[in-house]
Amino acid sequence: MVKSTSAGDFLQKPVRPGPVCVVFGDDAFLRRQVMIALRDVVLGEEDAEISLTRFDSPDTELRDVLGELETVAMFGSGQRLVVVEQADTFVTNYRAELEDYVNAPYSTGVLVIELKSFPSSTRLYKAVVAKGTAIDASVPKGPLLVRWLTNWAQNNHAVEITKPAAEMLIEMIGPELGLLDQELAKLALVTNTDNRITPELVK
């Protein structure tokens, strides 16, 4: 059975999504990082603003989204990236139509939908994981959160954080990824030449 991809795995190695991509989960920081990576992998830096359209209103109309998706981009890959942010109401209003679109998407654009919740029991979820891309941006639990913090420190702050230090930082801050990122940035500034974060440094 095809399942969603974790945000951690996607951010480690971003790949071009399917024609419909749903980013969902309870952590706004992680959803935002995935959205940035999706923009870069679909459009690249040069084409990022010209071929990107964002909708962020709960009253977003499906016809407006589809109109942007079928407009051919003039530069770059030739595709547009159309993002519907905070789209839980949008999906509720147009669930059946979105199910149809997943099965017959336009070739001229990639649709990215950002949700807080995306139940795996729905037909839309099953259609997206089968023919598009679903990325789970929920907060990792237990050892997975330690692994996420370790990878994030190395890939985004160019430092190594030991497992005991990562566990200590999580215990102090809690499972708040945005706050953990901020603390990593501070710690990265005061590491020694070995660029290593230890429990002593966290203390």
PDB file of N, CA and C in Angstrom, residues 62-145:
ATOM      1  N   LEU A  62     -12.502  27.316  -6.363  1.00  0.00           N
ATOM      2  CA  LEU A  62     -11.843  26.283  -7.164  1.00  0.00           C
ATOM      3  C   LEU A  62     -11.602  26.763  -8.589  1.00  0.00           C
ATOM      4  N   ARG A  63     -12.531  27.497  -9.163  1.00  0.00           N
ATOM      5  CA  ARG A  63     -12.368  27.952 -10.551  1.00  0.00           C
ATOM      6  C   ARG A  63     -11.142  28.853 -10.703  1.00  0.00           C
ATOM      7  N   ASP A  64     -10.837  29.644  -9.665  1.00  0.00           N
ATOM      8  CA  ASP A  64      -9.657  30.502  -9.722  1.00  0.00           C
ATOM      9  C   ASP A  64      -8.377  29.675  -9.684  1.00  0.00           C
ATOM     10  N   VAL A  65      -8.385  28.635  -8.851  1.00  0.00           N
ATOM     11  CA  VAL A  65      -7.217  27.744  -8.745  1.00  0.00           C
ATOM     12  C   VAL A  65      -7.003  27.012 -10.063  1.00  0.00           C
ATOM     13  N   LEU A  66      -8.065  26.479 -10.626  1.00  0.00           N
ATOM     14  CA  LEU A  66      -7.949  25.742 -11.893  1.00  0.00           C
ATOM     15  C   LEU A  66      -7.517  26.667 -13.027  1.00  0.00           C
ATOM     16  N   GLY A  67      -7.976  27.915 -12.980  1.00  0.00           N
ATOM     17  CA  GLY A  67      -7.559  28.872 -14.008  1.00  0.00           C
ATOM     18  C   GLY A  67      -6.067  29.110 -13.991  1.00  0.00           C
ATOM     19  N   GLU A  68      -5.490  29.180 -12.808  1.00  0.00           N
ATOM     20  CA  GLU A  68      -4.035  29.343 -12.702  1.00  0.00           C
ATOM     21  C   GLU A  68      -3.308  28.080 -13.143  1.00  0.00           C
ATOM     22  N   LEU A  69      -3.851  26.928 -12.818  1.00  0.00           N
ATOM     23  CA  LEU A  69      -3.191  25.663 -13.149  1.00  0.00           C
ATOM     24  C   LEU A  69      -3.129  25.417 -14.657  1.00  0.00           C
ATOM     25  N   GLU A  70      -4.127  25.881 -15.391  1.00  0.00           N
ATOM     26  CA  GLU A  70      -4.122  25.614 -16.827  1.00  0.00           C
ATOM     27  C   GLU A  70      -3.431  26.705 -17.635  1.00  0.00           C
ATOM     28  N   THR A  71      -2.876  27.707 -16.929  1.00  0.00           N
ATOM     29  CA  THR A  71      -2.113  28.752 -17.609  1.00  0.00           C
ATOM     30  C   THR A  71      -0.668  28.293 -17.771  1.00  0.00           C
ATOM     31  N   VAL A  72      -0.185  28.271 -18.992  1.00  0.00           N
ATOM     32  CA  VAL A  72       1.175  27.799 -19.254  1.00  0.00           C
ATOM     33  C   VAL A  72       2.185  28.842 -18.787  1.00  0.00           C
ATOM     34  N   ALA A  73       3.188  28.384 -18.025  1.00  0.00           N
ATOM     35  CA  ALA A  73       4.252  29.280 -17.587  1.00  0.00           C
ATOM     36  C   ALA A  73       5.123  29.660 -18.778  1.00  0.00           C
ATOM     37  N   MET A  74       5.577  30.893 -18.788  1.00  0.00           N
ATOM     38  CA  MET A  74       6.359  31.387 -19.922  1.00  0.00           C
ATOM     39  C   MET A  74       7.834  31.020 -19.830  1.00  0.00           C
ATOM     40  N   PHE A  75       8.307  30.743 -18.624  1.00  0.00           N
ATOM     41  CA  PHE A  75       9.737  30.500 -18.442  1.00  0.00           C
ATOM     42  C   PHE A  75       9.952  29.190 -17.688  1.00  0.00           C
ATOM     43  N   GLY A  76      11.207  28.846 -17.499  1.00  0.00           N
ATOM     44  CA  GLY A  76      11.578  27.692 -16.684  1.00  0.00           C
ATOM     45  C   GLY A  76      11.058  26.391 -17.243  1.00  0.00           C
ATOM     46  N   SER A  77      10.418  25.614 -16.369  1.00  0.00           N
ATOM     47  CA  SER A  77       9.981  24.277 -16.736  1.00  0.00           C
ATOM     48  C   SER A  77       8.749  24.283 -17.631  1.00  0.00           C
ATOM     49  N   GLY A  78       8.094  25.451 -17.757  1.00  0.00           N
ATOM     50  CA  GLY A  78       6.858  25.513 -18.519  1.00  0.00           C
ATOM     51  C   GLY A  78       5.641  25.210 -17.669  1.00  0.00           C
ATOM     52  N   GLN A  79       5.850  24.808 -16.426  1.00  0.00           N
ATOM     53  CA  GLN A  79       4.759  24.517 -15.511  1.00  0.00           C
ATOM     54  C   GLN A  79       4.622  25.623 -14.478  1.00  0.00           C
ATOM     55  N   ARG A  80       3.396  25.786 -13.980  1.00  0.00           N
ATOM     56  CA  ARG A  80       3.143  26.708 -12.891  1.00  0.00           C
ATOM     57  C   ARG A  80       3.053  25.932 -11.582  1.00  0.00           C
ATOM     58  N   LEU A  81       3.354  26.615 -10.484  1.00  0.00           N
ATOM     59  CA  LEU A  81       3.151  26.049  -9.154  1.00  0.00           C
ATOM     60  C   LEU A  81       2.041  26.858  -8.493  1.00  0.00           C
ATOM     61  N   VAL A  82       0.958  26.191  -8.187  1.00  0.00           N
ATOM     62  CA  VAL A  82      -0.204  26.851  -7.587  1.00  0.00           C
ATOM     63  C   VAL A  82      -0.382  26.283  -6.182  1.00  0.00           C
ATOM     64  N   VAL A  83      -0.309  27.159  -5.189  1.00  0.00           N
ATOM     65  CA  VAL A  83      -0.339  26.749  -3.787  1.00  0.00           C
ATOM     66  C   VAL A  83      -1.606  27.283  -3.125  1.00  0.00           C
ATOM     67  N   VAL A  84      -2.345  26.390  -2.490  1.00  0.00           N
ATOM     68  CA  VAL A  84      -3.502  26.794  -1.697  1.00  0.00           C
ATOM     69  C   VAL A  84      -3.125  26.582  -0.234  1.00  0.00           C
ATOM     70  N   GLU A  85      -2.890  27.680   0.488  1.00  0.00           N
ATOM     71  CA  GLU A  85      -2.460  27.614   1.879  1.00  0.00           C
ATOM     72  C   GLU A  85      -3.661  27.560   2.818  1.00  0.00           C
ATOM     73  N   GLN A  86      -3.455  26.948   3.983  1.00  0.00           N
ATOM     74  CA  GLN A  86      -4.521  26.852   4.989  1.00  0.00           C
ATOM     75  C   GLN A  86      -5.824  26.414   4.328  1.00  0.00           C
ATOM     76  N   ALA A  87      -5.736  25.281   3.647  1.00  0.00           N
ATOM     77  CA  ALA A  87      -6.788  24.896   2.703  1.00  0.00           C
ATOM     78  C   ALA A  87      -7.829  23.924   3.267  1.00  0.00           C
ATOM     79  N   ASP A  88      -7.924  23.792   4.581  1.00  0.00           N
ATOM     80  CA  ASP A  88      -8.875  22.821   5.137  1.00  0.00           C
ATOM     81  C   ASP A  88     -10.314  23.136   4.710  1.00  0.00           C
ATOM     82  N   THR A  89     -10.701  24.409   4.746  1.00  0.00           N
ATOM     83  CA  THR A  89     -12.042  24.799   4.303  1.00  0.00           C
ATOM     84  C   THR A  89     -12.198  24.599   2.803  1.00  0.00           C
ATOM     85  N   PHE A  90     -11.169  24.924   2.050  1.00  0.00           N
ATOM     86  CA  PHE A  90     -11.179  24.748   0.595  1.00  0.00           C
ATOM     87  C   PHE A  90     -11.436  23.283   0.237  1.00  0.00           C
ATOM     88  N   VAL A  91     -10.763  22.371   0.916  1.00  0.00           N
ATOM     89  CA  VAL A  91     -10.951  20.941   0.631  1.00  0.00           C
ATOM     90  C   VAL A  91     -12.353  20.490   1.038  1.00  0.00           C
ATOM     91  N   THR A  92     -12.841  20.990   2.157  1.00  0.00           N
ATOM     92  CA  THR A  92     -14.196  20.650   2.583  1.00  0.00           C
ATOM     93  C   THR A  92     -15.218  21.089   1.538  1.00  0.00           C
ATOM     94  N   ASN A  93     -15.008  22.257   0.968  1.00  0.00           N
ATOM     95  CA  ASN A  93     -15.959  22.796  -0.007  1.00  0.00           C
ATOM     96  C   ASN A  93     -15.904  22.085  -1.355  1.00  0.00           C
ATOM     97  N   TYR A  94     -14.731  21.573  -1.727  1.00  0.00           N
ATOM     98  CA  TYR A  94     -14.555  21.051  -3.092  1.00  0.00           C
ATOM     99  C   TYR A  94     -13.968  19.634  -3.102  1.00  0.00           C
ATOM    100  N   ARG A  95     -14.287  18.854  -2.107  1.00  0.00           N
ATOM    101  CA  ARG A  95     -13.673  17.518  -1.996  1.00  0.00           C
ATOM    102  C   ARG A  95     -13.934  16.663  -3.234  1.00  0.00           C
ATOM    103  N   ALA A  96     -15.171  16.574  -3.673  1.00  0.00           N
ATOM    104  CA  ALA A  96     -15.508  15.723  -4.824  1.00  0.00           C
ATOM    105  C   ALA A  96     -14.807  16.206  -6.089  1.00  0.00           C
ATOM    106  N   GLU A  97     -14.797  17.522  -6.292  1.00  0.00           N
ATOM    107  CA  GLU A  97     -14.147  18.076  -7.483  1.00  0.00           C
ATOM    108  C   GLU A  97     -12.635  17.838  -7.455  1.00  0.00           C
ATOM    109  N   LEU A  98     -12.047  17.924  -6.274  1.00  0.00           N
ATOM    110  CA  LEU A  98     -10.610  17.668  -6.151  1.00  0.00           C
ATOM    111  C   LEU A  98     -10.288  16.199  -6.403  1.00  0.00           C
ATOM    112  N   GLU A  99     -11.173  15.308  -5.972  1.00  0.00           N
ATOM    113  CA  GLU A  99     -10.979  13.885  -6.269  1.00  0.00           C
ATOM    114  C   GLU A  99     -10.950  13.672  -7.781  1.00  0.00           C
ATOM    115  N   ASP A 100     -11.851  14.340  -8.498  1.00  0.00           N
ATOM    116  CA  ASP A 100     -11.872  14.227  -9.960  1.00  0.00           C
ATOM    117  C   ASP A 100     -10.592  14.812 -10.561  1.00  0.00           C
ATOM    118  N   TYR A 101     -10.135  15.934 -10.015  1.00  0.00           N
ATOM    119  CA  TYR A 101      -8.946  16.583 -10.576  1.00  0.00           C
ATOM    120  C   TYR A 101      -7.697  15.713 -10.396  1.00  0.00           C
ATOM    121  N   VAL A 102      -7.574  15.061  -9.255  1.00  0.00           N
ATOM    122  CA  VAL A 102      -6.410  14.191  -9.023  1.00  0.00           C
ATOM    123  C   VAL A 102      -6.328  13.110 -10.099  1.00  0.00           C
ATOM    124  N   ASN A 103      -7.470  12.630 -10.541  1.00  0.00           N
ATOM    125  CA  ASN A 103      -7.496  11.576 -11.555  1.00  0.00           C
ATOM    126  C   ASN A 103      -7.265  12.093 -12.968  1.00  0.00           C
ATOM    127  N   ALA A 104      -7.427  13.407 -13.169  1.00  0.00           N
ATOM    128  CA  ALA A 104      -7.207  13.983 -14.505  1.00  0.00           C
ATOM    129  C   ALA A 104      -6.632  15.389 -14.364  1.00  0.00           C
ATOM    130  N   PRO A 105      -5.401  15.500 -13.878  1.00  0.00           N
ATOM    131  CA  PRO A 105      -4.816  16.828 -13.636  1.00  0.00           C
ATOM    132  C   PRO A 105      -4.323  17.479 -14.924  1.00  0.00           C
ATOM    133  N   TYR A 106      -4.201  18.795 -14.906  1.00  0.00           N
ATOM    134  CA  TYR A 106      -3.620  19.514 -16.024  1.00  0.00           C
ATOM    135  C   TYR A 106      -2.114  19.256 -16.057  1.00  0.00           C
ATOM    136  N   SER A 107      -1.576  19.216 -17.245  1.00  0.00           N
ATOM    137  CA  SER A 107      -0.132  19.018 -17.400  1.00  0.00           C
ATOM    138  C   SER A 107       0.646  20.321 -17.254  1.00  0.00           C
ATOM    139  N   THR A 108      -0.079  21.433 -17.162  1.00  0.00           N
ATOM    140  CA  THR A 108       0.553  22.752 -17.154  1.00  0.00           C
ATOM    141  C   THR A 108       0.895  23.267 -15.763  1.00  0.00           C
ATOM    142  N   GLY A 109       0.501  22.533 -14.719  1.00  0.00           N
ATOM    143  CA  GLY A 109       0.777  23.046 -13.381  1.00  0.00           C
ATOM    144  C   GLY A 109       0.840  21.966 -12.323  1.00  0.00           C
ATOM    145  N   VAL A 110       1.460  22.317 -11.204  1.00  0.00           N
ATOM    146  CA  VAL A 110       1.501  21.458 -10.019  1.00  0.00           C
ATOM    147  C   VAL A 110       0.678  22.142  -8.940  1.00  0.00           C
ATOM    148  N   LEU A 111      -0.292  21.430  -8.397  1.00  0.00           N
ATOM    149  CA  LEU A 111      -1.145  21.956  -7.341  1.00  0.00           C
ATOM    150  C   LEU A 111      -0.634  21.458  -5.990  1.00  0.00           C
ATOM    151  N   VAL A 112      -0.367  22.400  -5.084  1.00  0.00           N
ATOM    152  CA  VAL A 112       0.058  22.059  -3.725  1.00  0.00           C
ATOM    153  C   VAL A 112      -1.001  22.566  -2.758  1.00  0.00           C
ATOM    154  N   ILE A 113      -1.506  21.668  -1.926  1.00  0.00           N
ATOM    155  CA  ILE A 113      -2.547  21.997  -0.953  1.00  0.00           C
ATOM    156  C   ILE A 113      -1.973  21.801   0.446  1.00  0.00           C
ATOM    157  N   GLU A 114      -2.097  22.829   1.280  1.00  0.00           N
ATOM    158  CA  GLU A 114      -1.583  22.764   2.654  1.00  0.00           C
ATOM    159  C   GLU A 114      -2.746  22.553   3.627  1.00  0.00           C
ATOM    160  N   LEU A 115      -2.655  21.506   4.422  1.00  0.00           N
ATOM    161  CA  LEU A 115      -3.715  21.152   5.356  1.00  0.00           C
ATOM    162  C   LEU A 115      -3.149  20.867   6.740  1.00  0.00           C
ATOM    163  N   LYS A 116      -3.950  21.096   7.750  1.00  0.00           N
ATOM    164  CA  LYS A 116      -3.573  20.664   9.096  1.00  0.00           C
ATOM    165  C   LYS A 116      -3.891  19.189   9.286  1.00  0.00           C
ATOM    166  N   SER A 117      -4.952  18.730   8.651  1.00  0.00           N
ATOM    167  CA  SER A 117      -5.400  17.343   8.810  1.00  0.00           C
ATOM    168  C   SER A 117      -5.748  16.751   7.449  1.00  0.00           C
ATOM    169  N   PHE A 118      -5.341  15.502   7.249  1.00  0.00           N
ATOM    170  CA  PHE A 118      -5.611  14.813   5.985  1.00  0.00           C
ATOM    171  C   PHE A 118      -5.834  13.333   6.285  1.00  0.00           C
ATOM    172  N   PRO A 119      -7.039  12.971   6.763  1.00  0.00           N
ATOM    173  CA  PRO A 119      -7.306  11.591   7.194  1.00  0.00           C
ATOM    174  C   PRO A 119      -7.062  10.568   6.089  1.00  0.00           C
ATOM    175  N   SER A 120      -6.385   9.502   6.452  1.00  0.00           N
ATOM    176  CA  SER A 120      -6.037   8.472   5.466  1.00  0.00           C
ATOM    177  C   SER A 120      -7.237   7.643   5.037  1.00  0.00           C
ATOM    178  N   SER A 121      -8.358   7.802   5.726  1.00  0.00           N
ATOM    179  CA  SER A 121      -9.552   7.023   5.377  1.00  0.00           C
ATOM    180  C   SER A 121     -10.352   7.641   4.235  1.00  0.00           C
ATOM    181  N   THR A 122      -9.996   8.867   3.826  1.00  0.00           N
ATOM    182  CA  THR A 122     -10.791   9.551   2.797  1.00  0.00           C
ATOM    183  C   THR A 122     -10.383   9.108   1.397  1.00  0.00           C
ATOM    184  N   ARG A 123     -11.315   9.245   0.470  1.00  0.00           N
ATOM    185  CA  ARG A 123     -11.021   8.908  -0.928  1.00  0.00           C
ATOM    186  C   ARG A 123      -9.983   9.866  -1.514  1.00  0.00           C
ATOM    187  N   LEU A 124     -10.028  11.121  -1.064  1.00  0.00           N
ATOM    188  CA  LEU A 124      -9.061  12.083  -1.587  1.00  0.00           C
ATOM    189  C   LEU A 124      -7.651  11.698  -1.177  1.00  0.00           C
ATOM    190  N   TYR A 125      -7.474  11.289   0.065  1.00  0.00           N
ATOM    191  CA  TYR A 125      -6.149  10.851   0.523  1.00  0.00           C
ATOM    192  C   TYR A 125      -5.648   9.684  -0.329  1.00  0.00           C
ATOM    193  N   LYS A 126      -6.509   8.701  -0.508  1.00  0.00           N
ATOM    194  CA  LYS A 126      -6.106   7.510  -1.269  1.00  0.00           C
ATOM    195  C   LYS A 126      -5.770   7.870  -2.714  1.00  0.00           C
ATOM    196  N   ALA A 127      -6.505   8.795  -3.289  1.00  0.00           N
ATOM    197  CA  ALA A 127      -6.222   9.217  -4.666  1.00  0.00           C
ATOM    198  C   ALA A 127      -4.893   9.951  -4.751  1.00  0.00           C
ATOM    199  N   VAL A 128      -4.624  10.819  -3.771  1.00  0.00           N
ATOM    200  CA  VAL A 128      -3.383  11.600  -3.803  1.00  0.00           C
ATOM    201  C   VAL A 128      -2.162  10.704  -3.623  1.00  0.00           C
ATOM    202  N   VAL A 129      -2.194   9.775  -2.677  1.00  0.00           N
ATOM    203  CA  VAL A 129      -1.016   8.921  -2.479  1.00  0.00           C
ATOM    204  C   VAL A 129      -0.815   7.973  -3.659  1.00  0.00           C
ATOM    205  N   ALA A 130      -1.891   7.663  -4.393  1.00  0.00           N
ATOM    206  CA  ALA A 130      -1.769   6.766  -5.545  1.00  0.00           C
ATOM    207  C   ALA A 130      -1.262   7.487  -6.789  1.00  0.00           C
ATOM    208  N   LYS A 131      -1.701   8.732  -7.000  1.00  0.00           N
ATOM    209  CA  LYS A 131      -1.405   9.405  -8.262  1.00  0.00           C
ATOM    210  C   LYS A 131      -0.654  10.723  -8.092  1.00  0.00           C
ATOM    211  N   GLY A 132      -0.491  11.161  -6.863  1.00  0.00           N
ATOM    212  CA  GLY A 132       0.223  12.405  -6.608  1.00  0.00           C
ATOM    213  C   GLY A 132       1.248  12.208  -5.502  1.00  0.00           C
ATOM    214  N   THR A 133       1.321  13.183  -4.597  1.00  0.00           N
ATOM    215  CA  THR A 133       2.290  13.134  -3.506  1.00  0.00           C
ATOM    216  C   THR A 133       1.635  13.659  -2.236  1.00  0.00           C
ATOM    217  N   ALA A 134       1.800  12.929  -1.144  1.00  0.00           N
ATOM    218  CA  ALA A 134       1.315  13.378   0.163  1.00  0.00           C
ATOM    219  C   ALA A 134       2.506  13.417   1.110  1.00  0.00           C
ATOM    220  N   ILE A 135       2.718  14.557   1.760  1.00  0.00           N
ATOM    221  CA  ILE A 135       3.861  14.743   2.642  1.00  0.00           C
ATOM    222  C   ILE A 135       3.359  15.058   4.043  1.00  0.00           C
ATOM    223  N   ASP A 136       3.714  14.208   4.985  1.00  0.00           N
ATOM    224  CA  ASP A 136       3.240  14.317   6.364  1.00  0.00           C
ATOM    225  C   ASP A 136       4.188  15.196   7.169  1.00  0.00           C
ATOM    226  N   ALA A 137       3.702  16.387   7.529  1.00  0.00           N
ATOM    227  CA  ALA A 137       4.514  17.339   8.294  1.00  0.00           C
ATOM    228  C   ALA A 137       4.097  17.373   9.760  1.00  0.00           C
ATOM    229  N   SER A 138       3.753  16.220  10.294  1.00  0.00           N
ATOM    230  CA  SER A 138       3.465  16.121  11.723  1.00  0.00           C
ATOM    231  C   SER A 138       4.774  16.083  12.499  1.00  0.00           C
ATOM    232  N   VAL A 139       4.728  16.485  13.757  1.00  0.00           N
ATOM    233  CA  VAL A 139       5.928  16.462  14.602  1.00  0.00           C
ATOM    234  C   VAL A 139       6.372  15.015  14.807  1.00  0.00           C
ATOM    235  N   PRO A 140       7.637  14.688  14.529  1.00  0.00           N
ATOM    236  CA  PRO A 140       8.127  13.331  14.785  1.00  0.00           C
ATOM    237  C   PRO A 140       8.036  13.004  16.276  1.00  0.00           C
ATOM    238  N   LYS A 141       7.882  11.741  16.586  1.00  0.00           N
ATOM    239  CA  LYS A 141       7.735  11.306  17.976  1.00  0.00           C
ATOM    240  C   LYS A 141       8.961  10.526  18.447  1.00  0.00           C
ATOM    241  N   GLY A 142       9.286  10.677  19.723  1.00  0.00           N
ATOM    242  CA  GLY A 142      10.318   9.870  20.361  1.00  0.00           C
ATOM    243  C   GLY A 142      11.653   9.907  19.652  1.00  0.00           C
ATOM    244  N   PRO A 143      12.221   8.734  19.351  1.00  0.00           N
ATOM    245  CA  PRO A 143      13.526   8.672  18.681  1.00  0.00           C
ATOM    246  C   PRO A 143      13.542   9.353  17.320  1.00  0.00           C
ATOM    247  N   LEU A 144      12.390   9.398  16.658  1.00  0.00           N
ATOM    248  CA  LEU A 144      12.330  10.052  15.348  1.00  0.00           C
ATOM    249  C   LEU A 144      12.556  11.557  15.471  1.00  0.00           C
ATOM    250  N   LEU A 145      12.113  12.142  16.593  1.00  0.00           N
ATOM    251  CA  LEU A 145      12.336  13.564  16.811  1.00  0.00           C
ATOM    252  C   LEU A 145      13.817  13.843  17.066  1.00  0.00           C
TER     253      LEU A 145
END
